[in-house]
XYZ file of C-alpha atoms in Angstrom:
464
model
C 4.877 32.524 14.093
C 4.316 29.050 12.587
C 7.598 29.286 10.648
C 9.594 30.204 13.743
C 12.105 27.732 15.111
C 11.018 25.451 17.927
C 13.685 26.807 20.272
C 12.533 30.388 19.642
C 8.896 29.431 20.147
C 9.487 27.489 23.354
C 11.572 30.322 24.793
C 8.834 32.829 23.965
C 6.135 30.554 25.374
C 7.997 29.948 28.631
C 8.666 33.686 29.067
C 4.986 34.459 28.271
C 5.984 36.598 25.278
C 3.815 34.376 23.067
C 0.589 32.774 24.237
C -0.125 29.088 23.722
C -3.635 30.079 22.634
C -2.338 32.276 19.811
C 0.124 29.608 18.689
C -2.562 26.921 18.765
C -4.922 29.134 16.776
C -2.309 29.754 14.092
C -1.373 26.064 14.051
C -4.981 24.990 13.517
C -5.455 27.611 10.797
C -2.345 26.342 8.994
C -3.550 22.747 9.259
C -6.981 23.718 7.918
C -5.388 25.488 4.954
C -2.593 23.092 4.057
C -3.419 19.619 5.299
C -6.301 18.841 2.893
C -3.796 19.004 0.034
C -1.092 16.825 1.597
C -2.836 14.606 4.203
C 0.048 14.667 6.668
C -1.836 15.099 9.953
C -4.529 12.570 10.808
C -6.803 11.981 13.815
C -6.745 15.683 14.727
C -8.294 16.238 18.148
C -11.380 18.376 18.756
C -10.585 22.051 18.224
C -12.375 23.189 21.371
C -10.415 20.701 23.474
C -7.114 21.853 21.973
C -7.900 25.520 22.577
C -8.870 24.730 26.166
C -5.596 22.895 26.722
C -3.659 25.836 25.264
C -5.534 28.236 27.562
C -4.661 26.047 30.538
C -0.999 26.182 29.507
C -1.147 29.982 29.495
C -2.793 30.133 32.894
C -0.725 27.457 34.627
C 2.965 27.076 35.455
C 5.606 26.372 32.811
C 5.730 22.590 32.705
C 8.925 21.924 30.770
C 11.068 22.707 27.712
C 8.175 22.141 25.266
C 5.605 24.107 27.272
C 2.585 24.968 25.123
C 4.070 23.673 21.859
C 1.634 21.789 19.572
C 3.006 18.454 18.342
C 1.389 15.744 16.210
C 2.751 12.287 17.113
C 3.713 9.622 14.586
C 0.900 7.095 14.177
C 3.100 4.196 15.234
C 3.039 5.604 18.780
C 0.171 5.098 21.227
C -1.245 8.340 22.601
C -3.991 8.267 25.199
C -7.345 9.320 23.782
C -6.190 9.573 20.155
C -6.789 6.817 17.560
C -3.515 4.917 17.117
C -3.965 2.862 13.961
C -0.459 2.253 12.540
C -2.292 2.650 9.233
C -3.789 -0.815 9.697
C -7.476 -1.702 9.154
C -7.148 -4.100 12.077
C -6.392 -1.140 14.383
C -8.557 1.579 12.823
C -10.771 1.789 15.921
C -7.962 1.462 18.483
C -7.919 4.318 21.023
C -5.289 3.744 23.747
C -5.930 4.722 27.336
C -2.254 5.414 28.089
C 0.750 7.007 26.394
C 3.751 5.188 25.033
C 6.983 6.300 26.677
C 7.972 8.838 24.002
C 4.514 10.453 24.041
C 4.564 10.545 27.841
C 7.920 12.327 27.758
C 6.596 14.912 25.284
C 3.521 15.494 27.425
C 5.594 15.788 30.629
C 7.785 18.368 28.864
C 4.703 20.522 28.295
C 3.845 19.702 24.681
C 0.204 19.714 23.581
C -0.403 16.535 21.590
C -2.820 17.543 18.844
C -3.180 14.398 16.726
C -1.118 12.002 14.623
C 1.155 12.119 11.578
C 0.445 9.636 8.805
C 2.501 6.480 8.187
C 2.631 3.449 5.884
C 0.761 0.419 7.190
C 2.750 -0.814 10.219
C 5.559 1.520 9.114
C 6.719 -0.816 6.327
C 8.116 0.803 3.198
C 9.417 4.324 2.621
C 6.179 5.572 1.053
C 3.388 6.895 3.266
C 0.071 5.368 2.250
C -2.367 3.090 4.041
C -5.968 1.854 3.768
C -7.111 3.827 6.824
C -6.095 7.390 5.941
C -4.794 7.172 2.379
C -1.565 8.641 0.999
C 0.474 11.635 2.103
C 1.772 13.816 -0.730
C 5.072 15.601 -1.122
C 4.509 19.336 -0.545
C 6.984 20.219 -3.297
C 4.934 18.230 -5.829
C 1.661 16.755 -4.625
C 1.715 14.085 -7.328
C 4.764 12.527 -5.691
C 5.523 10.566 -2.528
C 6.875 12.195 0.616
C 8.748 9.052 1.697
C 8.227 7.243 4.972
C 7.576 5.835 7.324
C 7.867 9.255 9.004
C 6.392 10.863 5.901
C 3.540 12.642 7.622
C 5.970 14.033 10.183
C 8.320 15.413 7.513
C 5.489 17.022 5.544
C 3.965 18.572 8.669
C 7.345 20.180 9.405
C 7.980 21.326 5.840
C 4.579 23.012 5.596
C 4.737 24.772 8.961
C 1.962 22.739 10.602
C 4.311 21.810 13.474
C 7.735 23.000 14.624
C 8.911 19.612 15.936
C 8.023 16.034 15.008
C 8.915 12.616 16.297
C 10.022 9.950 13.859
C 11.277 6.419 13.991
C 13.904 4.761 11.863
C 14.490 1.133 11.051
C 15.354 1.395 7.376
C 15.718 5.115 6.765
C 12.220 5.916 7.974
C 13.116 9.410 9.132
C 16.195 9.984 6.955
C 14.532 9.378 3.588
C 11.498 11.650 4.202
C 13.762 14.323 5.700
C 15.719 14.426 2.448
C 12.607 14.453 0.263
C 10.920 17.235 2.250
C 13.839 19.607 2.853
C 13.997 19.123 6.641
C 16.300 17.434 9.169
C 15.944 13.984 10.705
C 18.205 12.436 13.323
C 18.672 8.723 13.934
C 20.437 8.637 17.333
C 22.883 5.997 18.503
C 20.875 2.865 19.135
C 19.652 2.847 22.754
C 19.937 6.599 23.328
C 16.155 6.953 22.925
C 14.559 3.960 24.633
C 11.872 1.918 22.934
C 8.538 1.094 24.487
C 9.220 -1.441 27.295
C 6.966 -4.194 26.038
C 7.307 -7.529 24.260
C 10.797 -8.900 23.536
C 13.353 -6.263 24.575
C 16.814 -7.797 24.109
C 17.316 -9.189 20.596
C 16.007 -6.749 17.997
C 18.485 -3.854 17.933
C 17.440 -2.325 14.620
C 14.800 0.387 14.936
C 15.021 3.546 17.002
C 12.924 6.612 17.713
C 14.346 10.017 16.863
C 13.596 13.725 16.376
C 12.800 15.667 13.197
C 12.845 19.447 12.756
C 13.735 22.354 10.479
C 17.177 22.863 12.078
C 19.774 20.845 14.006
C 19.306 23.135 17.019
C 15.635 22.142 17.170
C 16.635 18.490 16.709
C 18.849 18.892 19.775
C 16.075 20.483 21.845
C 13.716 17.594 21.120
C 16.393 14.920 21.527
C 16.985 16.015 25.118
C 13.281 15.506 25.854
C 12.927 12.009 24.405
C 16.352 10.519 25.216
C 17.719 9.048 28.409
C 17.368 5.688 30.145
C 14.116 4.170 31.313
C 14.361 1.799 34.277
C 12.019 -0.670 32.529
C 14.344 -1.023 29.539
C 17.487 -3.225 29.550
C 19.247 -0.787 27.220
C 19.763 2.920 27.522
C 22.434 5.394 28.374
C 22.602 8.561 30.406
C 24.068 11.377 28.337
C 24.805 15.050 28.819
C 22.231 17.436 27.316
C 22.894 18.336 23.691
C 20.901 21.591 23.668
C 22.099 24.155 22.880
C 24.527 22.617 20.401
C 28.087 23.699 21.070
C 29.923 25.325 18.189
C 32.450 23.049 16.521
C 35.178 24.188 14.173
C 34.929 22.367 10.855
C 38.398 23.378 9.773
C 40.717 20.384 9.595
C 37.999 17.732 9.893
C 38.131 14.775 7.506
C 34.905 13.610 5.886
C 34.653 10.377 3.900
C 32.321 10.394 0.894
C 31.005 6.918 0.078
C 28.993 7.916 -2.993
C 27.250 4.942 -4.566
C 29.431 2.407 -2.721
C 31.475 1.779 -5.880
C 28.356 1.376 -8.040
C 26.748 -1.142 -5.710
C 23.862 1.271 -5.072
C 22.256 2.278 -8.396
C 21.336 5.961 -8.407
C 18.973 8.064 -10.453
C 20.555 10.927 -12.350
C 21.403 13.999 -10.299
C 21.433 12.321 -6.871
C 25.215 12.103 -6.555
C 25.707 15.555 -8.042
C 23.362 17.142 -5.499
C 25.073 15.245 -2.690
C 28.452 16.541 -3.788
C 27.110 20.086 -3.680
C 26.299 19.498 -0.012
C 29.821 18.186 0.549
C 31.254 21.343 -1.022
C 29.670 23.293 1.844
C 31.871 21.419 4.314
C 34.886 22.090 2.119
C 34.050 25.802 2.130
C 34.039 25.619 5.935
C 37.540 24.148 5.998
C 36.946 20.391 6.073
C 38.640 17.994 3.690
C 36.399 15.580 1.778
C 37.810 12.356 0.397
C 36.017 9.899 -1.852
C 36.686 6.499 -0.327
C 36.306 3.016 -1.754
C 33.525 0.729 -0.566
C 34.761 -0.375 2.864
C 32.659 -3.545 3.110
C 30.846 -5.853 0.723
C 27.423 -4.343 0.025
C 25.753 -7.714 -0.552
C 26.897 -8.948 2.858
C 25.387 -5.895 4.544
C 22.173 -6.377 2.575
C 21.860 -10.086 3.340
C 22.510 -9.505 7.024
C 20.037 -6.637 7.077
C 17.087 -8.367 5.407
C 17.608 -11.465 7.567
C 17.566 -9.533 10.829
C 14.763 -7.247 9.628
C 12.438 -10.087 8.607
C 13.225 -11.930 11.839
C 12.318 -8.815 13.838
C 9.129 -8.064 11.891
C 7.970 -11.664 12.155
C 8.415 -11.455 15.904
C 6.076 -8.468 16.136
C 3.502 -9.087 13.377
C 3.231 -12.893 13.118
C 0.498 -13.016 15.800
C -1.655 -10.727 13.626
C -1.240 -13.049 10.648
C -2.063 -16.064 12.818
C -5.292 -14.344 13.898
C -6.213 -13.731 10.265
C -6.077 -9.951 10.563
C -5.539 -7.988 7.325
C -1.913 -7.300 6.379
C -0.374 -5.886 3.232
C 1.714 -8.091 0.946
C 5.064 -6.718 2.091
C 4.228 -7.469 5.728
C 3.223 -11.035 4.869
C 6.451 -11.463 2.870
C 8.539 -10.292 5.833
C 6.679 -12.527 8.296
C 6.972 -15.641 6.143
C 10.706 -15.050 5.657
C 11.229 -14.531 9.369
C 9.288 -17.632 10.352
C 11.330 -19.772 7.952
C 14.727 -18.856 9.440
C 16.829 -21.084 11.645
C 18.617 -19.790 14.721
C 21.978 -20.266 13.007
C 20.893 -18.193 9.992
C 20.131 -15.344 12.361
C 23.444 -15.908 14.162
C 25.400 -15.732 10.894
C 23.614 -12.505 9.978
C 24.624 -11.038 13.331
C 28.227 -12.131 12.765
C 28.249 -10.143 9.526
C 26.792 -7.184 11.385
C 29.595 -7.473 13.928
C 32.226 -7.584 11.168
C 30.808 -4.417 9.575
C 30.717 -2.655 12.965
C 34.410 -3.439 13.517
C 35.309 -2.226 10.010
C 33.329 0.990 10.486
C 35.137 1.606 13.777
C 38.429 1.444 11.864
C 37.171 4.022 9.359
C 36.365 6.453 12.168
C 39.976 6.316 13.268
C 40.690 8.235 10.043
C 37.468 10.113 9.319
C 35.413 12.353 11.591
C 32.249 11.512 9.666
C 31.061 9.547 6.655
C 28.467 10.656 4.108
C 25.952 8.896 1.849
C 22.863 10.167 -0.004
C 19.565 9.804 1.867
C 17.963 8.050 -1.114
C 18.874 6.423 -4.417
C 15.897 7.899 -6.268
C 13.955 11.143 -6.425
C 10.407 11.232 -5.007
C 8.281 8.981 -7.226
C 4.612 8.817 -8.243
C 2.398 8.847 -5.150
C 0.263 6.102 -6.739
C 3.235 3.762 -7.205
C 3.726 1.288 -4.308
C 7.520 1.245 -4.717
C 10.154 1.708 -7.447
C 10.725 -1.498 -9.362
C 13.920 -0.303 -11.060
C 16.637 2.317 -10.712
C 18.601 3.451 -13.756
C 17.574 0.299 -15.583
C 18.444 -2.075 -12.755
C 15.533 -4.108 -11.412
C 14.689 -4.130 -7.705
C 14.158 -7.652 -6.316
C 12.242 -6.638 -3.144
C 9.829 -3.908 -2.116
C 12.651 -2.172 -0.218
C 15.799 -2.844 -2.254
C 15.631 0.719 -3.601
C 16.377 1.903 -0.026
C 19.631 -0.065 0.279
C 21.703 3.099 0.758
C 20.424 3.482 4.331
C 21.369 -0.024 5.484
C 25.055 0.581 6.349
C 23.890 2.899 9.147
C 20.796 0.954 10.203
C 22.573 -2.372 10.534
C 24.994 -1.192 13.224
C 22.965 1.525 14.972
C 25.200 4.549 14.362
C 24.128 8.166 14.937
C 23.123 9.756 11.641
C 21.819 13.199 10.716
C 19.882 13.545 7.472
C 20.419 17.086 6.198
C 18.822 18.880 3.243
C 21.160 19.072 0.250
C 19.156 21.543 -1.822
C 17.146 20.950 -4.968
C 17.804 18.965 -8.141
C 19.030 21.025 -11.062
C 16.638 19.357 -13.521
C 13.538 18.477 -11.501
C 13.699 21.061 -8.710
C 12.937 18.386 -6.100
C 14.582 18.277 -2.668
C 17.216 15.713 -1.734
C 19.515 15.102 1.197
C 22.601 13.408 2.552
C 23.265 11.253 5.613
C 26.104 12.348 7.909
C 27.087 9.619 10.350
C 29.777 8.900 12.884
C 30.881 6.352 15.481
C 28.514 5.123 18.151
C 28.061 7.761 20.839
C 29.123 10.687 18.634
C 25.596 12.133 18.574
C 26.609 15.568 19.886
C 29.537 15.803 17.460
C 27.323 14.922 14.466
C 24.736 17.499 15.520
C 27.501 20.102 15.786
C 28.511 19.330 12.194
C 24.873 19.776 11.243
C 24.671 23.110 13.038
C 27.631 24.480 11.064
C 26.161 23.155 7.817
C 22.754 24.679 8.574
C 24.272 28.084 9.337
C 25.848 28.029 5.877
C 22.751 26.795 3.995
C 19.438 27.205 5.847
C 17.676 25.172 3.156
C 14.358 24.672 5.013
C 14.096 28.403 5.607
C 15.111 29.408 2.062
C 12.886 27.062 0.107
C 9.671 26.303 1.979
C 7.053 24.626 -0.217
C 4.501 26.823 -1.959
């Protein structure tokens, strides 16, 4: 049962063909068996309380599309009654009394919120480790990282501890771990899934919440639960439901392959080859794939990105630094950069972002989707904070090795990270990013559905 798809489980639960009690029991047994070796789920609620909530779901009315489904929520999200630490020592004893919006929507849809999934401290860096809960390991090799910041979520999915997981994505935070754990992660068009209506709500259009799952169809099911406008948010858009995903013919579609952006993104050996194997699937389905030249200067995208990112992070974390609360070095670096910027520096960075958005819009007049790898490296040593070089080229920041995700992040496009299979030499999972124009979320998910039907990587190669 624990390896079943979320849409099959929720259908069976709502029709009373499967009991929430049985599913909860199997979920808890899987967590007890697997989680000690990977450390993906943290702050697990009391077993008796969870079983009682599952029993109540069986005895009461069907509450929504996720009725009776156990879900662990990413530990950047506040959930009432569950420690919400963000991996920070300053918040290790924080237990919210109310749900953030995304958690409230899951709960209203009938999900049973069982605990948290592990994250890097404050979600910074694509490697899940923190001083509160420790590191989360890759289930395909427990000596290696699972990525991040939605690393715990990806591992919980890959190992069958949950059928759906929420992620968030500023700089590949659900795309990178999806690729490294052989699952799917979807970064929706910016604004489709509203952020928590607190603090500054107008300027920082970088990060977004999004769904993760073992199939695009399950991504779609969860997206419909967490998306849609909130009257307290200045941004948001009403959209038609995406579940179930409509079939889309791949024949005749044009896909642009960006590769390593004309050698601007250094890659470890085998990354591009595995990505091209994924592209060959689309060719077998009737699409044409063209390798296209770098459409915009990579350094301009990078400079714009790190300016706007540091400015955003300083806005949220600077008060903690001012209070003398503990922060890791990368957080302090981001805050100090953000505090040093002038308004015109930020404006120039946004002008570059606007230029890249316009250029990308031109590309989508020719191509139905564009593709990049989800990462420039394979999963690295779990004890290493971050890769300091790729293929002999030094990395000048703690996140430069993640540069391949910035073309999407900078302009808020919808992007589906799909599993690409396993490296020929190391046997490790990798993935590719499939992205399209703003608002093409349903079309990108339909591409993913066709790809999944032809590959089914998460179902073929679950971790041992």
